[in-house]
Short mmCIF file of C-alpha atoms and ligand atoms in Angstrom, two decimals:
data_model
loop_
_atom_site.label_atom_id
_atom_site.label_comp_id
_atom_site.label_asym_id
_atom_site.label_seq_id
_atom_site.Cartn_x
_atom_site.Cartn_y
_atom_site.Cartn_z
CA UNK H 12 -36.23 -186.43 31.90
CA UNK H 13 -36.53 -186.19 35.62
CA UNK H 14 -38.59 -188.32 37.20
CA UNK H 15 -41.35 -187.46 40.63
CA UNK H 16 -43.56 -189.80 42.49
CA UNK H 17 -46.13 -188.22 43.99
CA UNK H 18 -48.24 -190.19 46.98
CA UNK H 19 -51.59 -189.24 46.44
CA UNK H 20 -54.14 -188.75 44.06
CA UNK H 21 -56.69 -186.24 45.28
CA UNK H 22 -56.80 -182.53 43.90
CA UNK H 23 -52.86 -181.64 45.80
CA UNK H 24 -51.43 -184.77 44.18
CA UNK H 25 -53.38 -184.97 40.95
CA UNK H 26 -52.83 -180.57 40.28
CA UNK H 27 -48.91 -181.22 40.94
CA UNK H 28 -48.40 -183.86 38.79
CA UNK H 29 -50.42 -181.99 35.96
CA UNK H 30 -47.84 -179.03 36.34
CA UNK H 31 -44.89 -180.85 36.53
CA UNK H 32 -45.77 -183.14 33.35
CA UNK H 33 -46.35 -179.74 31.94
CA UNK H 34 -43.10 -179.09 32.32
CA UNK H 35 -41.33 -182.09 31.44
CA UNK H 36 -41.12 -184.15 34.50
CA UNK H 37 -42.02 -188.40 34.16
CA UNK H 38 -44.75 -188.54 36.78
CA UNK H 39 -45.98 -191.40 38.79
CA UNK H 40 -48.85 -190.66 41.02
CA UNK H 41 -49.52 -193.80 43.25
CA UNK H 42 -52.81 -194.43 45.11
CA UNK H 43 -54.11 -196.67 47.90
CA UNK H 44 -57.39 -195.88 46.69
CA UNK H 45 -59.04 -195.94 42.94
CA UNK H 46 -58.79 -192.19 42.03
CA UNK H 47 -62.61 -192.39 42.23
CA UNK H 48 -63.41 -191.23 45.35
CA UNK H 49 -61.54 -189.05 48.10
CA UNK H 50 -62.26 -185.95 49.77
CA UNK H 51 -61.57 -183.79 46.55
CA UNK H 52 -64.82 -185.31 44.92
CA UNK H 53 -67.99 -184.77 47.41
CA UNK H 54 -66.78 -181.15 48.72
CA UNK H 55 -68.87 -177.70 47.98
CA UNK H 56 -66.58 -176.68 45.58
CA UNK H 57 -65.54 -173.04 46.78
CA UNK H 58 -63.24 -171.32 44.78
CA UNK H 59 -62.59 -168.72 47.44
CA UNK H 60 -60.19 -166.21 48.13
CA UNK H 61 -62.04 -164.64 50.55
CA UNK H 62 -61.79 -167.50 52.87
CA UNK H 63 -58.55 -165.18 54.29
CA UNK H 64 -59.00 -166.33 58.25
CA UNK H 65 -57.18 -169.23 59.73
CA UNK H 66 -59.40 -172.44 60.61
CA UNK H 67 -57.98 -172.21 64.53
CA UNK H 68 -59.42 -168.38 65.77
CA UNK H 69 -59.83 -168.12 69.80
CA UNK H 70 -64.07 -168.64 69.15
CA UNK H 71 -63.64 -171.71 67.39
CA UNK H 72 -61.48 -173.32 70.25
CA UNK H 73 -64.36 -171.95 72.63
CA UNK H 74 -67.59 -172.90 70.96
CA UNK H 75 -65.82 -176.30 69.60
CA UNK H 76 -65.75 -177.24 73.89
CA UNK H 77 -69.45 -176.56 73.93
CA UNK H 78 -70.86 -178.26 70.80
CA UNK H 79 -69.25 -181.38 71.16
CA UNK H 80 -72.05 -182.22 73.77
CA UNK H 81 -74.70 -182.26 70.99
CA UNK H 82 -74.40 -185.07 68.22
CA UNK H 83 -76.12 -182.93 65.66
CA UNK H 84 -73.49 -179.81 66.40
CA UNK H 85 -70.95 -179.39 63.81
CA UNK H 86 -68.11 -180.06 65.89
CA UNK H 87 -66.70 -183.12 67.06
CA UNK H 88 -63.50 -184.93 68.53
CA UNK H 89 -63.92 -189.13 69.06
CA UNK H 90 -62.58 -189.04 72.64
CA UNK H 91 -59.28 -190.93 72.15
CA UNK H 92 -56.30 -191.61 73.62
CA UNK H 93 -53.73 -190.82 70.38
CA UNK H 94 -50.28 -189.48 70.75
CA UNK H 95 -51.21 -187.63 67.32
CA UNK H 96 -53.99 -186.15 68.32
CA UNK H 97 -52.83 -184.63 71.48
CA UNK H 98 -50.10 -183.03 69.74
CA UNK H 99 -52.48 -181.93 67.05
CA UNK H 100 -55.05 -180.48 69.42
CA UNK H 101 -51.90 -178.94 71.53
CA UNK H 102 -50.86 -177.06 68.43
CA UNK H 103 -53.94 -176.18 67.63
CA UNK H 104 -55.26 -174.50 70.90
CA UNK H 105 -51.87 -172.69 70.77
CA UNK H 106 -52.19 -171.60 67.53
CA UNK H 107 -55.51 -170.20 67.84
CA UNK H 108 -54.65 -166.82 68.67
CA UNK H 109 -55.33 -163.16 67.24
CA UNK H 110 -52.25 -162.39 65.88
CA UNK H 111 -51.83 -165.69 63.67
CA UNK H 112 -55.38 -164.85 62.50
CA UNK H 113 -53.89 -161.27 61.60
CA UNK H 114 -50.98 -162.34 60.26
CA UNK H 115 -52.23 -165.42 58.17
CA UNK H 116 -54.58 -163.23 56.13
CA UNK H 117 -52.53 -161.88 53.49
CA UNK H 118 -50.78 -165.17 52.77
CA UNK H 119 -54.11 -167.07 52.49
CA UNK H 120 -55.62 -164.02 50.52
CA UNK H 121 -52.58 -164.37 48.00
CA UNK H 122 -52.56 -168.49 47.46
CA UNK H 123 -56.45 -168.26 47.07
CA UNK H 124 -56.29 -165.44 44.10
CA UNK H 125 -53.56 -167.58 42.67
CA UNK H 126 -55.31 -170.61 42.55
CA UNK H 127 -58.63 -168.84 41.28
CA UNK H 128 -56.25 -166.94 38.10
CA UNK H 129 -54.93 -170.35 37.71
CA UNK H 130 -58.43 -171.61 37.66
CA UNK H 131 -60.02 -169.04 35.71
CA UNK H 132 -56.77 -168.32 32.84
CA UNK H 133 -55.39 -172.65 32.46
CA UNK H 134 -57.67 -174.86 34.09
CA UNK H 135 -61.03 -173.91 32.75
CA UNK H 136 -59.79 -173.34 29.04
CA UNK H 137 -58.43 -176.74 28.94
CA UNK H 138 -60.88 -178.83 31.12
CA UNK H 139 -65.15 -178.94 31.39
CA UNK H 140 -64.68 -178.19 35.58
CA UNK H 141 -67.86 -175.76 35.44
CA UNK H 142 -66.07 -173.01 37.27
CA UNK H 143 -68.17 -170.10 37.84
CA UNK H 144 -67.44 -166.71 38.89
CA UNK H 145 -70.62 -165.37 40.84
CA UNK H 146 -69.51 -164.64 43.97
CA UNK H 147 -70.65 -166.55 47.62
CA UNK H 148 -73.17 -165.64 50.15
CA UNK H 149 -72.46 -165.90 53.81
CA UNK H 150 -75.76 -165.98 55.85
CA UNK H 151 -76.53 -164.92 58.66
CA UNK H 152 -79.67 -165.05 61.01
CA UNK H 153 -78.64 -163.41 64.30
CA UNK H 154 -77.52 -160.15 65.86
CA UNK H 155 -74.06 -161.53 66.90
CA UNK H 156 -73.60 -163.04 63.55
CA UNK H 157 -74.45 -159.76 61.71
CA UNK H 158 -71.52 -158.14 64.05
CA UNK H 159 -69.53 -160.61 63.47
CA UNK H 160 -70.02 -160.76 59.42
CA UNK H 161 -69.43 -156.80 59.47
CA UNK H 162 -65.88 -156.86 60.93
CA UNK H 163 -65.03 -159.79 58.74
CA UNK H 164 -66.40 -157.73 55.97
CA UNK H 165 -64.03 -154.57 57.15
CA UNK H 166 -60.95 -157.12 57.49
CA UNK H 167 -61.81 -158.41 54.12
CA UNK H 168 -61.86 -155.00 52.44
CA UNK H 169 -58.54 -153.85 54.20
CA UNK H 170 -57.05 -156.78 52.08
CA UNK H 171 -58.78 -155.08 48.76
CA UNK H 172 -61.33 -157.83 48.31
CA UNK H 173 -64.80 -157.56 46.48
CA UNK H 174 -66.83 -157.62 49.45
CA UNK H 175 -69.82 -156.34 50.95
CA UNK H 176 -72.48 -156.37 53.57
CA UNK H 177 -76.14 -157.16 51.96
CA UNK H 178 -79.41 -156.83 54.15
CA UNK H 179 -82.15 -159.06 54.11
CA UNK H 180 -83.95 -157.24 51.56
CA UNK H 181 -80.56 -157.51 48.63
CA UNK H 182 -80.32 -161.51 49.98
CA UNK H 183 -83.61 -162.22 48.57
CA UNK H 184 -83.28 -160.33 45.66
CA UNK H 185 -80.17 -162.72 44.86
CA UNK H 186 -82.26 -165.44 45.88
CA UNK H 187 -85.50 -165.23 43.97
CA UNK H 188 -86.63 -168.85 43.89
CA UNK H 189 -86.31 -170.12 48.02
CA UNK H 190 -87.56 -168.15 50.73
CA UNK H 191 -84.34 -167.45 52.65
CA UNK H 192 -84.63 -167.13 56.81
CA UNK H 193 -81.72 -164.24 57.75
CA UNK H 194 -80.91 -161.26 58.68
CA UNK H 195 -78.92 -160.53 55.55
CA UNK H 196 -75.39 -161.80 54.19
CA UNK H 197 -71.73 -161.33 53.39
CA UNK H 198 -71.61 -160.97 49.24
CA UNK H 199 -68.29 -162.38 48.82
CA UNK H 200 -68.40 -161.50 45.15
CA UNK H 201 -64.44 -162.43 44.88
CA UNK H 202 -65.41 -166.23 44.79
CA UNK H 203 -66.00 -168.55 42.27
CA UNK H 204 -67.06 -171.93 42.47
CA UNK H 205 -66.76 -175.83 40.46
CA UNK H 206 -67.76 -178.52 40.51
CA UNK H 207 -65.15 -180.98 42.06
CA UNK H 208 -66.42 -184.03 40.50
CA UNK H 209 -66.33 -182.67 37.05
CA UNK H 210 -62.93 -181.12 37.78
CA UNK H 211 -61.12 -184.74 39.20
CA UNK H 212 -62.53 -186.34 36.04
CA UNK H 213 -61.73 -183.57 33.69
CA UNK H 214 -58.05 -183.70 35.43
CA UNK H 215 -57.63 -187.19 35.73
CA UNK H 216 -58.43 -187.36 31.80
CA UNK H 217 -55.65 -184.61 30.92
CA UNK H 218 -53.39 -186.94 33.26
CA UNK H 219 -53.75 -189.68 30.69
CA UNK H 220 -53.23 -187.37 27.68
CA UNK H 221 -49.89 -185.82 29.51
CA UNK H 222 -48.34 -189.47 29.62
CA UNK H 223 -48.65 -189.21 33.75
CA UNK H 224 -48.60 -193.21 35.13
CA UNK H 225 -51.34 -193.52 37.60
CA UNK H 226 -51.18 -196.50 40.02
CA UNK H 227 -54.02 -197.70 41.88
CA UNK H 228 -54.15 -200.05 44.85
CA UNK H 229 -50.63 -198.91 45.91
CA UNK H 230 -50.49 -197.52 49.68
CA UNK H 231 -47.03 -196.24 50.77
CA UNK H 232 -46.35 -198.49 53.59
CA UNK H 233 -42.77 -197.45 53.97
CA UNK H 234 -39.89 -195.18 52.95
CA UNK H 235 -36.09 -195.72 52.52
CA UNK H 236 -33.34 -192.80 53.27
CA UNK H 237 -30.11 -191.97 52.66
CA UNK H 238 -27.97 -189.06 53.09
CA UNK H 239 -30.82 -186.56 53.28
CA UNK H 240 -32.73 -188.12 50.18
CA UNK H 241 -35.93 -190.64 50.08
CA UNK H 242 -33.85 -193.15 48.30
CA UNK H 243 -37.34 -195.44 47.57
CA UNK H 244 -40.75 -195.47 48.42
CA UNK H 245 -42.52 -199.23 49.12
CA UNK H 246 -45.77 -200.50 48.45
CA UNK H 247 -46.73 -203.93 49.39
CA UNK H 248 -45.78 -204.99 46.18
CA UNK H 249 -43.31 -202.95 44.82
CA UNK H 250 -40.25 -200.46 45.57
CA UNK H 251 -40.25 -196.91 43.45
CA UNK H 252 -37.38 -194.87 42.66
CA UNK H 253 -37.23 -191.15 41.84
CA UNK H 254 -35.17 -187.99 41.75
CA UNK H 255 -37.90 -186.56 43.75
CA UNK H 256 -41.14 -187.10 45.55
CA UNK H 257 -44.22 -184.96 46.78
CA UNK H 258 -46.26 -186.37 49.43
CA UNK H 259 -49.66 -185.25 49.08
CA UNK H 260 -51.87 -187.86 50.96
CA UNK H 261 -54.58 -185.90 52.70
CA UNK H 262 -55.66 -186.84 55.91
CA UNK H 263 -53.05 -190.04 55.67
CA UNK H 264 -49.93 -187.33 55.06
CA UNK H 265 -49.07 -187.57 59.22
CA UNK H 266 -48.44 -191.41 59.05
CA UNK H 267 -45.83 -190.81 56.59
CA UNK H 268 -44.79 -187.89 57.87
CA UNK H 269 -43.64 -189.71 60.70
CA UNK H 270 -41.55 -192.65 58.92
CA UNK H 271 -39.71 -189.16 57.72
CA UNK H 272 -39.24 -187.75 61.37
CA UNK H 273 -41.08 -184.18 60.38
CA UNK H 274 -43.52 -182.87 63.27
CA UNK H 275 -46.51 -181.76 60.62
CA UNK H 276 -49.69 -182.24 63.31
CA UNK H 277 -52.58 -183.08 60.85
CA UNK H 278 -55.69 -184.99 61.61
CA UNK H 279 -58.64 -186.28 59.37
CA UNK H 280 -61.59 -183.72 59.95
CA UNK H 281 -64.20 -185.63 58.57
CA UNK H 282 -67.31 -183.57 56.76
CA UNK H 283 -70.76 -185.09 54.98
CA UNK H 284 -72.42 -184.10 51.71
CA UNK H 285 -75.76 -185.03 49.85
CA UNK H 286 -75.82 -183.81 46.26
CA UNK H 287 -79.56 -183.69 44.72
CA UNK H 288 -81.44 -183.00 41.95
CA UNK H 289 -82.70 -179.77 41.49
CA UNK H 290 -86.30 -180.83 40.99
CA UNK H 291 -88.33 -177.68 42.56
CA UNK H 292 -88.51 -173.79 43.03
CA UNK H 293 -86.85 -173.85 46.52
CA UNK H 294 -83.93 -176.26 45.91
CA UNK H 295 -82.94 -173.67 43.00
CA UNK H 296 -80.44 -171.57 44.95
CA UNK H 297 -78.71 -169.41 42.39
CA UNK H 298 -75.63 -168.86 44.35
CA UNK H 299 -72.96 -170.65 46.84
CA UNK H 300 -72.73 -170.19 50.13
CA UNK H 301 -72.54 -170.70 54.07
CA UNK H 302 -74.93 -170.52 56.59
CA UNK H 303 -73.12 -169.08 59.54
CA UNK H 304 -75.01 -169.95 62.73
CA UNK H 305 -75.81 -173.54 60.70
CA UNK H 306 -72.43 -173.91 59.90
CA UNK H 307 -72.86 -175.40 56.91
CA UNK H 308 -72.59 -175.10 53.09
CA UNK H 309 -74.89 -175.41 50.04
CA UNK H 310 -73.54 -175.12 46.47
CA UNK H 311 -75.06 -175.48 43.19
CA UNK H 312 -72.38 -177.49 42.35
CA UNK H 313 -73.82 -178.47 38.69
CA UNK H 314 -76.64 -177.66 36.18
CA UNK H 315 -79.38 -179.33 37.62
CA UNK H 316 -77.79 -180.02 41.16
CA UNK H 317 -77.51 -178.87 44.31
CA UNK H 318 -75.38 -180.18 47.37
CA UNK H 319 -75.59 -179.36 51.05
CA UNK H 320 -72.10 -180.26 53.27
CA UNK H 321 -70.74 -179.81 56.14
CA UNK H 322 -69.84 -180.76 60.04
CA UNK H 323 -65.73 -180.88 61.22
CA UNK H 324 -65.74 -184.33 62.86
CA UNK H 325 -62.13 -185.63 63.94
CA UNK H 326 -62.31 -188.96 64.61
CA UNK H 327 -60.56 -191.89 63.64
CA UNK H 328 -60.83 -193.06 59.67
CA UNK H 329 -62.29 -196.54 60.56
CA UNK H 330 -65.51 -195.21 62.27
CA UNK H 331 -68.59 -195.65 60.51
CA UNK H 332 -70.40 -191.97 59.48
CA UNK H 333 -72.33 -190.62 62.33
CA UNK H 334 -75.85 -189.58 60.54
CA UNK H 335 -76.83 -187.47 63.44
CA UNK H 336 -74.40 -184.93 61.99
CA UNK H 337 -76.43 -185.02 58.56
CA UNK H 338 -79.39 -184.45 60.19
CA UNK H 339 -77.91 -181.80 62.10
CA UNK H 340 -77.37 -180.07 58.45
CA UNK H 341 -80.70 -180.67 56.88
CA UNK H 342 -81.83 -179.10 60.50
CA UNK H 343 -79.70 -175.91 59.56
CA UNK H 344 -80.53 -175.82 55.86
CA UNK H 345 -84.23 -175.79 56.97
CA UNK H 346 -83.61 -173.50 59.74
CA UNK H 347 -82.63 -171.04 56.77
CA UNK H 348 -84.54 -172.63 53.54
CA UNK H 349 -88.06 -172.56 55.26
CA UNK H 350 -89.19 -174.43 52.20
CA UNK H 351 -86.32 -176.63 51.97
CA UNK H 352 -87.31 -179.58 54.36
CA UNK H 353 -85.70 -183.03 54.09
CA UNK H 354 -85.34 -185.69 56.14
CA UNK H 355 -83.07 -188.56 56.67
CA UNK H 356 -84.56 -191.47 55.28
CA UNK H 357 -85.27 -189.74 52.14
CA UNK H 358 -81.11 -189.11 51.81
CA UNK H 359 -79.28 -191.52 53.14
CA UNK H 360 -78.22 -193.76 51.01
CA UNK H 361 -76.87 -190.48 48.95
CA UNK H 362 -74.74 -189.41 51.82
CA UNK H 363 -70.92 -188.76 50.69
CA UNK H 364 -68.27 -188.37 53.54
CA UNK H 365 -64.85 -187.46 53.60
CA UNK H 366 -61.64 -186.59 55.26
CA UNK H 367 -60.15 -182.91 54.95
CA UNK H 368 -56.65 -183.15 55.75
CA UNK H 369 -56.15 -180.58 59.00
CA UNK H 370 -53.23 -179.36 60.24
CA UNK H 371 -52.01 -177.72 63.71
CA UNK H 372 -53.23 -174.60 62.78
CA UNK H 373 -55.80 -174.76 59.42
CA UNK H 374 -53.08 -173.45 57.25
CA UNK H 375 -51.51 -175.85 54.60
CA UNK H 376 -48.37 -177.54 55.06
CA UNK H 377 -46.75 -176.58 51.10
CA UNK H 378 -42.73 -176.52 51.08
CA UNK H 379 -39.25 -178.31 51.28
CA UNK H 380 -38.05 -179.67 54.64
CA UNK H 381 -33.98 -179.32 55.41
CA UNK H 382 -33.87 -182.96 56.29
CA UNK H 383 -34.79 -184.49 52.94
CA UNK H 384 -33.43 -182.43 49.60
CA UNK H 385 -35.82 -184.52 47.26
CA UNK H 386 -38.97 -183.91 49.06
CA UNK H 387 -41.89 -181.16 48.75
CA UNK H 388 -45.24 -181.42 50.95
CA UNK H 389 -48.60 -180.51 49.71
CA UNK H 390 -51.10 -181.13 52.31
CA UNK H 391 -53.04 -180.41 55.89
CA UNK H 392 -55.32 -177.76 53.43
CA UNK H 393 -58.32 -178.56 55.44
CA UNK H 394 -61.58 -176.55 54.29
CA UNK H 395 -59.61 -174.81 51.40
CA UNK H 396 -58.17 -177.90 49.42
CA UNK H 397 -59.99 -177.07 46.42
CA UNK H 398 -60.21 -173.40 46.10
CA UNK H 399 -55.84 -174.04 47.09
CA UNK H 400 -55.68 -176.93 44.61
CA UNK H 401 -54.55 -175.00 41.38
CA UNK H 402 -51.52 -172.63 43.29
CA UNK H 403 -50.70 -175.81 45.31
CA UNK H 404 -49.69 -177.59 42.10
CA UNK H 405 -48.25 -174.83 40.59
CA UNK H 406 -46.09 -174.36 44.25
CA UNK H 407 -44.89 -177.83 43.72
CA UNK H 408 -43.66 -177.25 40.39
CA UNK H 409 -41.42 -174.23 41.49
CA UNK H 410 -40.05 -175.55 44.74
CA UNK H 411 -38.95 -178.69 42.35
CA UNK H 412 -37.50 -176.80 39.84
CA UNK H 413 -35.88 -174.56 42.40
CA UNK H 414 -37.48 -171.22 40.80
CA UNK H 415 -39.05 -168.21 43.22
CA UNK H 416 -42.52 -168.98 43.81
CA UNK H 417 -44.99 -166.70 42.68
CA UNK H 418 -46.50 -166.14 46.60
CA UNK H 419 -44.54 -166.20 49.71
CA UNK H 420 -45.02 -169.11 51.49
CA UNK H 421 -43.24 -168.61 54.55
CA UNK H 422 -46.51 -169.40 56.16
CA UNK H 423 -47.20 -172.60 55.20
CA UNK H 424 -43.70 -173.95 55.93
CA UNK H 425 -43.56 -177.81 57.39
CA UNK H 426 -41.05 -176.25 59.84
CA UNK H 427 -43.29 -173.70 61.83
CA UNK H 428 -44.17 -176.51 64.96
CA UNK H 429 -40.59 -177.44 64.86
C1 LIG F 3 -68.12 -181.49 53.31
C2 LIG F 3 -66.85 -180.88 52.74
C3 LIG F 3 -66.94 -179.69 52.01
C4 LIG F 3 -65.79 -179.10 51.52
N1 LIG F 3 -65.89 -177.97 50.74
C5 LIG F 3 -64.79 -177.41 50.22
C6 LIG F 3 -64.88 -176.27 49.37
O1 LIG F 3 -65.96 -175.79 49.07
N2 LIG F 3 -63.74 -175.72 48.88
C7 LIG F 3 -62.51 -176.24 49.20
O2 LIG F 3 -61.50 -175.67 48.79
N3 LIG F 3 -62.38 -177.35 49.97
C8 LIG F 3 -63.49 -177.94 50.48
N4 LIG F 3 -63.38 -179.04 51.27
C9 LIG F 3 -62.03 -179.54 51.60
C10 LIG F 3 -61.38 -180.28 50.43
O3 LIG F 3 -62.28 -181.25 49.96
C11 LIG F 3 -60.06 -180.90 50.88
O4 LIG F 3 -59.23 -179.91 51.44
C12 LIG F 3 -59.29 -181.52 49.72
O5 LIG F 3 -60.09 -182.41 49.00
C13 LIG F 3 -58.04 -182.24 50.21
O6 LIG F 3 -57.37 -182.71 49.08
P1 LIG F 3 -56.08 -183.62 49.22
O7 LIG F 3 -55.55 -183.85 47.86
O8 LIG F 3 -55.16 -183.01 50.22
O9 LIG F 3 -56.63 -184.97 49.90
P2 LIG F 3 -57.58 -186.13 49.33
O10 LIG F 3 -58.50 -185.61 48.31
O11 LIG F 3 -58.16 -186.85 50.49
O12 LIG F 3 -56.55 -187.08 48.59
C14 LIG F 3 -55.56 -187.78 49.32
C15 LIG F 3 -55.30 -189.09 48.58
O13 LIG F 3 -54.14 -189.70 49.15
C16 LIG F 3 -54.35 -191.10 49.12
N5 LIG F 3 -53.44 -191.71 50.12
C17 LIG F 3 -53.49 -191.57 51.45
N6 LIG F 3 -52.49 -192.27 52.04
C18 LIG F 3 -51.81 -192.88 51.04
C19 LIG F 3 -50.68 -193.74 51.01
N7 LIG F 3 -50.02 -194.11 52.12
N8 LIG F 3 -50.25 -194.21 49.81
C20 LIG F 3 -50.88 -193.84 48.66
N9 LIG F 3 -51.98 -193.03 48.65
C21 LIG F 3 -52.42 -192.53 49.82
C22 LIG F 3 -55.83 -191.27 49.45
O14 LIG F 3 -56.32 -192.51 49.00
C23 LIG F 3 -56.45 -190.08 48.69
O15 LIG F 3 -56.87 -190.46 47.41
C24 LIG F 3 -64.51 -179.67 51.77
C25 LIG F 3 -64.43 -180.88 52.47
C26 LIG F 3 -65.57 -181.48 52.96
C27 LIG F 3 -65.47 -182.78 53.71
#
């Protein structure tokens, strides 16, 4: 039987080594962490094709300068003086560009309907992940938004999605319990949604059942080559051997992506949640969603509960969370949800952050590198690591087992800053 170690045990990792033990592999998955927490658990939980336009576009470069003056703004960068995030920030500005925005929608259409049949056909029938297929709203409250929704909507339908443009009037009508704030909405009804808690339980059960070795406590500190192979991977405590490894570590894949000489630009982007109880009319939003000018996301992730998210913050992983940015969310959500007014103090102690693994241009780093023959990459999936989770594991599979994968990745290759 072959045996894989795979670094990392968020949805990347954990969705790999559930399709190769599938298919026969021994899989290790090791973990600096618990398994119980990482940015795969407090996220909205969009299943979404239609998210089919790169995270660097030419207005997110722009408005990203001018927010960054306001704590509460959903943007940030920590002011630093980091080698990696230069280069990141380099490659990101560059990148940012119409024609990569062009170019990058068919491939990020085709992984996201992937994952979502892979959701939909395997991982629901086997696992309790609550995936529901009911489509996602994108709000919006302004004139330049509603422009702006309408050629997204026109882009979106050129790529044969189920999409459409829904006026104030229709938004309500979805929404029938909260007062909703807007000018009317994108109807994305190609997306689904989970819950991501439910789904890295559910997966971390089948794990178990599949014979997969899970190893907690065990940070990669270093890696051994030879020949154009990872020979061994080191923990503090121990050395692991395999025929192959996948390194899937989130917002920690650049550190060891530079012990194996590969230029992958990825920074932590670090986003904020509060999940609560459904417990009156206005808090029961029927449907997922963004709020475009709020920039943020609210998600009924489970029955009974609802959770609001957002804010891109790249900063180092050792700062303390920056409430401001919550507040600057529960500002949004009320800017929208009239009726929907918390504060703070009445949250904080529920607030959830994580890191969202971002790469020089948005687009995930999933392939083989020519320098080492026994390694595949699964990471820098930044907003989309869920709705990519499935495809990215079933990716891995077929790169390992050298078959034709069912979507072209050319556009996600760890080669393309090179
Ligand atoms: C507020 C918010 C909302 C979001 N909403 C959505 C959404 O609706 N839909 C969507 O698709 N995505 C969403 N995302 C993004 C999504 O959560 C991430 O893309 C995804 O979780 C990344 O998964 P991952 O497996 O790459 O990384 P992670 O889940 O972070 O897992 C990486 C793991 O690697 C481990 N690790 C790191 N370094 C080492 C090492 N050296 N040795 C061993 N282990 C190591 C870490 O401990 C961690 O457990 C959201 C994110 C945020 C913050």
């Amino acid at each position: 039987m072959p045996k894989v170690i795979i670094i990392g045990g968020g949805i990347c990792g954990l969705s790999s080594a559930m399709y190769l033990a599938k298919a026969g592999w021994e899989v290790t998955v090791l973990d600096k962490n618990d398994f119980a927490d990482n940015c795969s658990y407090g996220n909205a939980g969009f299943v979404c094709p239609s998210h089919y336009i790169q995270l660097a576009t030419p207005g997110i470069v722009k408005q990203g300068f001018k927010w960054m003056l306001n704590n509460q703004s959903p943007f940030y960068i920590q002011p630093r003086i980091s080698k990696s995030l230069i280069g990141w920030g380099w490659s990101f500005i560059r990148s940012a560009n119409k024609q990569n925005v062009e170019k990058h929608g068919i491939p990020l259409r085709d992984i996201g309907l992937l994952s979502q049949y892979e959701y939909e056909n395997v991982w629901q029938k086997e696992m309790d992940i609550e995936y529901v297929h009911k489509g996602m709203l994108e709000i919006f409250k302004t004139e330049k938004g509603k422009e702006e929704s309408a050629s997204l909507v026109a882009i979106g339908q050129r790529l044969e999605l189920d999409i459409e443009l829904i006026d104030r009037e229709e938004l309500q009508a979805l929404e029938p319990h909260t007062k909703v704030n807007a000018l009317g909405a994108i109807h994305y009804k190609c997306d689904g949604h989970l819950s991501p808690d439910k789904l890295m339980k559910a997966l971390i059960t089948q794990l178990h059942q599949l014979g997969v070795k899970m190893i907690n406590n065990a940070e990669v500190t270093d890696i051994i080559l030879a020949q154009n192979r990872i020979q061994s991977i080191k923990t503090k405590t121990a050395a692991f051997e395999a025929d192959a490894f996948v390194l899937a570590a989130g917002a920690w894949s650049g550190i060891l992506a530079k012990k194996l000489d590969l230029k992958l630009p990825l920074v932590g982007g670090r986003g904020y949640s509060v999940t609560l109880p459904i417990d009156s009319e206005a808090l029961n939003i029927q449907h997922p969603g963004l709020l475009v000018e709020g920039r943020c996301a609210f998600s009924p992730i489970e029955n009974g509960k609802i959770r609001f998210g957002g804010t891109m913050e790249i900063t180092s992983h050792n700062v303390p969370p920056r409430f401001e940015r919550v507040k600057g969310i529960l500002k949004a959500v009320h800017e929208f949800f009239p009726e929907i007014d918390i504060s703070l103090d009445e949250i904080k102690d529920r607030v959830w952050s994580g890191f969202r693994p971002i790469s020089g241009d948005g687009m995930p780093y999933i392939g083989r590198t020519s320098k080492w023959r026994n390694l595949i990459v699964a990471t820098g999936h930044g907003q989309l690591g869920i709705s990519l989770g499935a495809a990215t594991g079933l990716l891995v599979l077929e790169l390992l087992e050298g078959k034709k994968t069912s979507v072209d990745i050319t556009a996600f290759s760890l080669e393309r800053f090179n």
